[in-house]
Structures are given as structure tokens and as C-alpha cells.
Amino acid sequence: VGTAPVQMTGGKTNEVIMVSSYSEAVAALGYSDDWEKYSLCELVYTVFSLYQVSPVFLVNVLDTGKHKTSVRGEKKEVVDNKIKLPLEAIAESINITEKTPGTDYDVFYNGDGCIVEFLEDTKGEVAVTYDAVDPSMVEKGDIIGGCNVTTHKITGLELVDSVFPIYTKIPDIIVCPNWSHDSEVAAVMSAKAENINGMFEAVAVLDIDTAEGTGVTYYTEAPAWKKARNFMRPNEIVCFPKLRLGDRIFNFSSQLAALMVKTDNDEDL
């Protein structure tokens, strides 16, 4: 459970998506290397690019209709008949003064940005208005989720119980990259893992906070940090520190969860 750049694909929010390959995951939820903003992308890269295991059940909680800000009248210089907007720009919200979408320009994403390509020769500056998703607006309550009493819409971690009824597969590892260090998120992860659909059990793989000033910076501090936040349940695996591969920084939980699945597959467990 986490955030994905669903503005790139028109992807779903608060629905369980089963994916069995990197291409499926990208087609369903988009992809960005900015893992601080889009935590599920770290998991997609880890599971499919590094360990090549599947399937994975993903729940994106980033809502393009809710977690967004508006940019009005931004001036952009046209270069090679194109302008580049941030990846966060929502394509269908883009409005260019005196231009008509589909007739005067098309919009697409190229991996690190949102590109507006003019269909006729265009020069100079254009004024652009658009909405942009803001992953910083996602809160732990979005990750924890619940059930709306009016709409009966299930969200966040509550969707763990939807995996088996929809896909007839049992989730056995629960991860929330960038969020599992929070004591409330971790408690819900563990509670869901203890009793899935009244029949199954899983493990919750958690991270210790490593942020400077608020987290653990040396391993001897980890036991006290765990106790203070009640990271003590038998179905919890608590991870420290973060890991590095080249220039990429990973939550330990993402790497461990993928490695656990690979080990089980290799041992035919």
C-alpha cells in the first residue's frame, strides 16, 4: 500500500491491482524514479527488476481528484514545438490560452515529465493552467484507510481483505514503503496480518525510522526505538537501516519482502 504516479496512466485509486511483471505494473499505475513521492515504484523496481518474483498486489492511495494543487497561467517557452511540465501535471486538466486540446496540441508523459506537443508550428511563450498531483498531501490516514459508511468504499490497508475474494490468492507479506515506520500504520499492518478474511495470516515487514533528528542513526538505538513504538508483535519483522545499490536508496522492508518471496520460490515452498 502506497503512492504511485497514476496521473500518467489514469490508474486506479484504492483498488487492489494484481501485477505479474514490470510492464504490467507500469501500465497500470505509472512509474517514476522519485521514490520519496511515489513509494510503490520502489517496490515495483525491487520486485521485478532485481528479484523477478510475482505476483504482487498493489494499492495506490494517491487520489488525483483529492491530492492536488492548481497552477494558473504559468509561462512556458516553446522549444522544438513542445513544452515540458512536471510529471505531476494531470494531462486532462491542462489548458493553454487560445489552444484546443486534440486540435492544437497533444499531451503525453515521457517518464520524467509531462510533454505538451503542438500540432502546428508554435514559437515563443504560452500560458498554461493545470492541476498537479501533490503526493505530500497523502497522510497516514490514507494509508491506514477504512470503510466509508455512506459509499461503503473500502480504502488503504483495509483492502488486504479484498485480495482473496477477488483473486483467490492469499497475501502473506504486507509492506508500506516510506510509511511503515509510523507506529499507527505499523499497528494496522500487524493487525491486518494477524487475521485476513478470518482464515489467513501474514507477516508485516516494518522499517525503523532513519530520518536525521527523529530516527535511529546507529544500530544500538534500535531496541529502545522499537519498544517505545510497540514494534513488538510476533508477526512483525522490523528492518534497519536503509540499503543502497548504486545511486538508489531502498527501504529495507522492500528488499526483504522481495527476497523472502524469491527464497520461497527457489526452495519450492
CSV table of C-alpha atoms in Angstrom, one decimal:
chain,number,residue,atom,x,y,z
A,1,VAL,CA,0.0,0.0,0.0
A,2,GLY,CA,1.4,3.4,-1.0
A,3,THR,CA,1.5,6.0,-3.7
A,4,ALA,CA,2.0,5.7,-7.5
A,5,PRO,CA,2.0,8.3,-10.3
A,6,VAL,CA,-1.4,7.2,-11.6
A,7,GLN,CA,-1.8,10.6,-13.4
A,8,MET,CA,0.4,9.0,-16.1
A,9,THR,CA,-2.0,6.2,-16.9
A,10,GLY,CA,-5.4,7.1,-15.5
A,11,GLY,CA,-4.7,4.4,-12.9
A,12,LYS,CA,-6.9,3.4,-10.1
A,13,THR,CA,-7.0,4.6,-6.6
A,14,ASN,CA,-7.9,2.4,-3.6
A,15,GLU,CA,-8.3,-0.7,-5.6
A,16,VAL,CA,-6.3,-3.9,-5.4
A,17,ILE,CA,-4.3,-4.3,-8.6
A,18,MET,CA,-2.5,-7.7,-9.2
A,19,VAL,CA,0.6,-7.4,-11.4
A,20,SER,CA,2.9,-10.1,-12.6
A,21,SER,CA,5.6,-8.1,-14.4
A,22,TYR,CA,7.2,-4.7,-14.5
A,23,SER,CA,5.4,-3.7,-17.7
A,24,GLU,CA,2.0,-4.6,-16.2
A,25,ALA,CA,2.8,-2.5,-13.1
A,26,VAL,CA,3.9,0.5,-15.2
A,27,ALA,CA,0.9,0.2,-17.5
A,28,ALA,CA,-1.5,0.1,-14.5
A,29,LEU,CA,0.0,2.7,-12.2
A,30,GLY,CA,2.8,4.5,-14.0
A,31,TYR,CA,6.4,4.7,-12.9
A,32,SER,CA,8.8,7.3,-11.5
A,33,ASP,CA,12.3,7.1,-10.0
A,34,ASP,CA,11.2,9.6,-7.4
A,35,TRP,CA,10.5,7.1,-4.7
A,36,GLU,CA,10.1,9.7,-2.0
A,37,LYS,CA,6.9,10.8,-3.8
A,38,TYR,CA,5.9,7.5,-5.3
A,39,SER,CA,6.6,4.7,-2.8
A,40,LEU,CA,5.1,1.9,-4.8
A,41,CYS,CA,7.6,2.5,-7.6
A,42,GLU,CA,10.4,1.4,-5.3
A,43,LEU,CA,8.6,-1.9,-4.7
A,44,VAL,CA,7.9,-2.4,-8.4
A,45,TYR,CA,11.5,-1.9,-9.2
A,46,THR,CA,12.7,-4.1,-6.4
A,47,VAL,CA,10.3,-7.0,-7.0
A,48,PHE,CA,10.5,-7.1,-10.8
A,49,SER,CA,13.9,-5.6,-11.8
A,50,LEU,CA,16.0,-7.0,-9.0
A,51,TYR,CA,14.3,-10.2,-7.8
A,52,GLN,CA,11.9,-11.1,-10.7
A,53,VAL,CA,9.2,-12.5,-8.4
A,54,SER,CA,5.4,-12.3,-8.8
A,55,PRO,CA,2.6,-11.7,-8.3
A,56,VAL,CA,2.3,-8.5,-6.3
A,57,PHE,CA,-0.9,-6.9,-5.1
A,58,LEU,CA,-0.6,-3.1,-5.2
A,59,VAL,CA,-2.9,-0.5,-3.6
A,60,ASN,CA,-2.4,3.1,-4.6
A,61,VAL,CA,-3.9,5.7,-2.3
A,62,LEU,CA,-2.8,8.8,-4.3
A,63,ASP,CA,-6.1,10.3,-5.5
A,64,THR,CA,-5.7,12.7,-8.5
A,65,GLY,CA,-9.1,14.2,-7.6
A,66,LYS,CA,-8.1,14.9,-4.0
A,67,HIS,CA,-4.4,15.2,-3.6
A,68,LYS,CA,-3.7,18.0,-6.0
A,69,THR,CA,-2.9,21.7,-6.3
A,70,SER,CA,-3.6,24.2,-9.1
A,71,VAL,CA,-1.1,26.1,-11.3
A,72,ARG,CA,-2.6,29.1,-13.0
A,73,GLY,CA,-1.2,31.0,-16.0
A,74,GLU,CA,2.3,29.6,-15.9
A,75,LYS,CA,4.5,30.9,-18.7
A,76,LYS,CA,6.4,28.3,-20.7
A,77,GLU,CA,8.9,28.7,-23.5
A,78,VAL,CA,8.1,26.5,-26.5
A,79,VAL,CA,11.2,24.5,-27.6
A,80,ASP,CA,11.1,22.2,-30.7
A,81,ASN,CA,7.3,22.7,-30.8
A,82,LYS,CA,7.0,21.3,-27.2
A,83,ILE,CA,6.8,22.5,-23.6
A,84,LYS,CA,7.6,20.3,-20.6
A,85,LEU,CA,5.6,20.3,-17.4
A,86,PRO,CA,6.3,18.5,-14.2
A,87,LEU,CA,5.5,14.8,-14.1
A,88,GLU,CA,2.8,15.7,-11.5
A,89,ALA,CA,0.8,17.6,-14.1
A,90,ILE,CA,-2.6,16.0,-14.8
A,91,ALA,CA,-3.0,15.7,-18.5
A,92,GLU,CA,-6.7,16.2,-18.8
A,93,SER,CA,-6.6,19.4,-16.7
A,94,ILE,CA,-4.1,21.2,-18.9
A,95,ASN,CA,-5.4,24.3,-20.5
A,96,ILE,CA,-3.4,26.5,-22.9
A,97,THR,CA,-4.7,30.0,-23.7
A,98,GLU,CA,-6.2,30.1,-27.2
A,99,LYS,CA,-5.4,26.5,-27.8
A,100,THR,CA,-7.7,23.4,-28.1
A,101,PRO,CA,-6.5,20.0,-26.9
A,102,GLY,CA,-6.6,17.4,-29.6
A,103,THR,CA,-6.7,20.0,-32.3
A,104,ASP,CA,-3.8,22.3,-31.4
A,105,TYR,CA,-1.8,20.1,-29.1
A,106,ASP,CA,-1.4,16.6,-27.6
A,107,VAL,CA,-0.2,15.6,-24.2
A,108,PHE,CA,1.9,12.6,-23.2
A,109,TYR,CA,4.3,11.5,-20.4
A,110,ASN,CA,7.9,10.6,-21.1
A,111,GLY,CA,9.0,9.1,-17.8
A,112,ASP,CA,10.3,12.3,-16.1
A,113,GLY,CA,7.8,14.9,-17.2
A,114,CYS,CA,4.5,15.8,-18.9
A,115,ILE,CA,5.0,16.9,-22.5
A,116,VAL,CA,2.7,19.1,-24.5
A,117,GLU,CA,3.4,18.8,-28.2
A,118,PHE,CA,1.9,21.4,-30.5
A,119,LEU,CA,0.5,20.0,-33.8
A,120,GLU,CA,1.3,23.2,-35.7
A,121,ASP,CA,4.5,25.3,-35.7
A,122,THR,CA,4.4,27.3,-32.4
A,123,LYS,CA,7.1,29.7,-31.1
A,124,GLY,CA,7.5,32.0,-28.1
A,125,GLU,CA,5.8,31.6,-24.8
A,126,VAL,CA,2.5,30.2,-23.9
A,127,ALA,CA,0.4,30.5,-20.8
A,128,VAL,CA,-0.5,27.2,-19.2
A,129,THR,CA,-3.0,26.3,-16.5
A,130,TYR,CA,-3.2,22.9,-15.0
A,131,ASP,CA,-3.7,20.8,-11.9
A,132,ALA,CA,-0.8,18.8,-10.4
A,133,VAL,CA,-0.9,15.9,-8.1
A,134,ASP,CA,0.7,16.6,-4.7
A,135,PRO,CA,1.9,13.3,-3.1
A,136,SER,CA,2.9,15.3,0.1
A,137,MET,CA,-0.8,15.7,0.7
A,138,VAL,CA,-1.2,12.0,1.3
A,139,GLU,CA,-1.4,11.3,5.1
A,140,LYS,CA,-1.1,8.2,7.2
A,141,GLY,CA,-4.9,8.1,7.4
A,142,ASP,CA,-4.9,7.5,3.6
A,143,ILE,CA,-2.5,4.5,4.1
A,144,ILE,CA,-4.5,3.1,7.0
A,145,GLY,CA,-7.8,3.6,5.2
A,146,GLY,CA,-11.1,2.3,6.3
A,147,CYS,CA,-14.7,1.9,5.1
A,148,ASN,CA,-16.9,4.9,4.2
A,149,VAL,CA,-20.2,4.5,5.9
A,150,THR,CA,-22.0,6.4,3.1
A,151,THR,CA,-20.4,5.0,0.0
A,152,HIS,CA,-19.2,1.7,1.5
A,153,LYS,CA,-15.9,2.3,-0.3
A,154,ILE,CA,-13.0,0.4,1.3
A,155,THR,CA,-9.6,2.1,1.2
A,156,GLY,CA,-6.0,1.7,2.2
A,157,LEU,CA,-4.9,-1.3,4.3
A,158,GLU,CA,-8.5,-2.4,4.7
A,159,LEU,CA,-8.2,-3.7,1.1
A,160,VAL,CA,-6.0,-6.5,2.3
A,161,ASP,CA,-9.2,-8.5,2.9
A,162,SER,CA,-10.2,-7.9,-0.7
A,163,VAL,CA,-7.3,-9.8,-2.3
A,164,PHE,CA,-8.6,-13.3,-1.7
A,165,PRO,CA,-12.2,-12.7,-2.7
A,166,ILE,CA,-11.1,-11.0,-6.0
A,167,TYR,CA,-8.1,-13.1,-7.0
A,168,THR,CA,-8.4,-16.3,-4.9
A,169,LYS,CA,-4.8,-15.7,-3.8
A,170,ILE,CA,-3.6,-15.2,-0.2
A,171,PRO,CA,-1.4,-12.2,0.6
A,172,ASP,CA,1.3,-13.3,3.0
A,173,ILE,CA,3.6,-10.3,3.3
A,174,ILE,CA,2.4,-6.7,3.9
A,175,VAL,CA,4.6,-3.8,3.2
A,176,CYS,CA,4.1,0.0,3.1
A,177,PRO,CA,7.3,1.6,1.9
A,178,ASN,CA,8.0,5.1,3.4
A,179,TRP,CA,5.1,4.6,5.8
A,180,SER,CA,5.7,1.5,8.0
A,181,HIS,CA,8.0,3.4,10.4
A,182,ASP,CA,4.9,5.2,11.7
A,183,SER,CA,3.6,3.4,14.8
A,184,GLU,CA,-0.1,3.7,13.8
A,185,VAL,CA,0.5,2.4,10.3
A,186,ALA,CA,2.6,-0.4,11.7
A,187,ALA,CA,-0.1,-1.4,14.2
A,188,VAL,CA,-2.7,-1.6,11.5
A,189,MET,CA,-0.4,-3.6,9.2
A,190,SER,CA,0.2,-6.1,12.0
A,191,ALA,CA,-3.5,-6.3,12.9
A,192,LYS,CA,-4.5,-7.0,9.3
A,193,ALA,CA,-1.7,-9.6,9.0
A,194,GLU,CA,-3.0,-11.4,12.1
A,195,ASN,CA,-6.4,-12.1,10.6
A,196,ILE,CA,-7.1,-12.0,6.9
A,197,ASN,CA,-10.6,-12.9,5.9
A,198,GLY,CA,-10.9,-14.7,9.3
A,199,MET,CA,-8.8,-17.5,7.9
A,200,PHE,CA,-5.3,-16.5,6.9
A,201,GLU,CA,-2.2,-15.0,8.5
A,202,ALA,CA,0.6,-12.9,7.1
A,203,VAL,CA,3.7,-11.0,8.3
A,204,ALA,CA,4.1,-7.2,8.4
A,205,VAL,CA,7.5,-6.1,7.3
A,206,LEU,CA,8.3,-2.8,9.0
A,207,ASP,CA,11.0,-0.2,8.8
A,208,ILE,CA,12.7,1.7,11.6
A,209,ASP,CA,12.7,5.5,11.0
A,210,THR,CA,16.2,6.6,9.9
A,211,ALA,CA,15.5,10.3,9.4
A,212,GLU,CA,18.1,12.5,10.9
A,213,GLY,CA,16.8,14.1,14.1
A,214,THR,CA,13.8,11.9,14.6
A,215,GLY,CA,15.0,8.4,13.7
A,216,VAL,CA,17.7,5.8,14.6
A,217,THR,CA,21.2,6.5,13.2
A,218,TYR,CA,23.1,3.7,15.0
A,219,TYR,CA,22.0,0.1,15.5
A,220,THR,CA,22.3,0.2,19.3
A,221,GLU,CA,19.5,2.7,19.4
A,222,ALA,CA,17.1,0.3,17.6
A,223,PRO,CA,15.8,-1.8,20.5
A,224,ALA,CA,14.7,1.3,22.5
A,225,TRP,CA,13.1,2.8,19.4
A,226,LYS,CA,11.1,-0.4,18.8
A,227,LYS,CA,9.9,-0.7,22.4
A,228,ALA,CA,8.9,3.0,22.5
A,229,ARG,CA,6.6,2.5,19.5
A,230,ASN,CA,5.5,-1.0,20.4
A,231,PHE,CA,7.1,-2.7,17.4
A,232,MET,CA,7.0,-6.0,19.3
A,233,ARG,CA,4.3,-8.3,17.8
A,234,PRO,CA,5.4,-11.8,16.8
A,235,ASN,CA,4.1,-11.3,13.2
A,236,GLU,CA,6.3,-8.2,12.7
A,237,ILE,CA,9.7,-8.2,11.0
A,238,VAL,CA,11.4,-4.9,11.9
A,239,CYS,CA,14.1,-3.7,9.5
A,240,PHE,CA,17.1,-1.3,9.9
A,241,PRO,CA,18.8,0.6,8.2
A,242,LYS,CA,18.1,1.7,4.7
A,243,LEU,CA,20.0,0.0,1.9
A,244,ARG,CA,21.9,1.3,-1.2
A,245,LEU,CA,22.5,-0.1,-4.6
A,246,GLY,CA,24.5,2.3,-6.8
A,247,ASP,CA,22.7,5.6,-6.5
A,248,ARG,CA,19.4,4.1,-5.4
A,249,ILE,CA,18.3,4.1,-1.7
A,250,PHE,CA,15.9,1.4,-0.6
A,251,ASN,CA,13.7,0.8,2.4
A,252,PHE,CA,15.0,-2.4,3.9
A,253,SER,CA,11.4,-3.7,4.0
A,254,SER,CA,11.1,-3.7,0.2
A,255,GLN,CA,14.3,-5.6,-0.3
A,256,LEU,CA,13.5,-8.1,2.5
A,257,ALA,CA,9.9,-8.8,1.3
A,258,ALA,CA,11.1,-9.5,-2.3
A,259,LEU,CA,14.0,-11.7,-1.1
A,260,MET,CA,11.6,-13.7,1.1
A,261,VAL,CA,9.4,-14.4,-1.9
A,262,LYS,CA,12.4,-15.3,-4.0
A,263,THR,CA,13.8,-17.7,-1.4
A,264,ASP,CA,10.4,-19.4,-1.1
A,265,ASN,CA,10.2,-19.8,-4.8
A,266,ASP,CA,13.7,-21.1,-5.1
A,267,GLU,CA,13.1,-23.6,-2.3
A,268,ASP,CA,9.7,-24.5,-3.8
A,269,LEU,CA,8.0,-23.6,-0.5
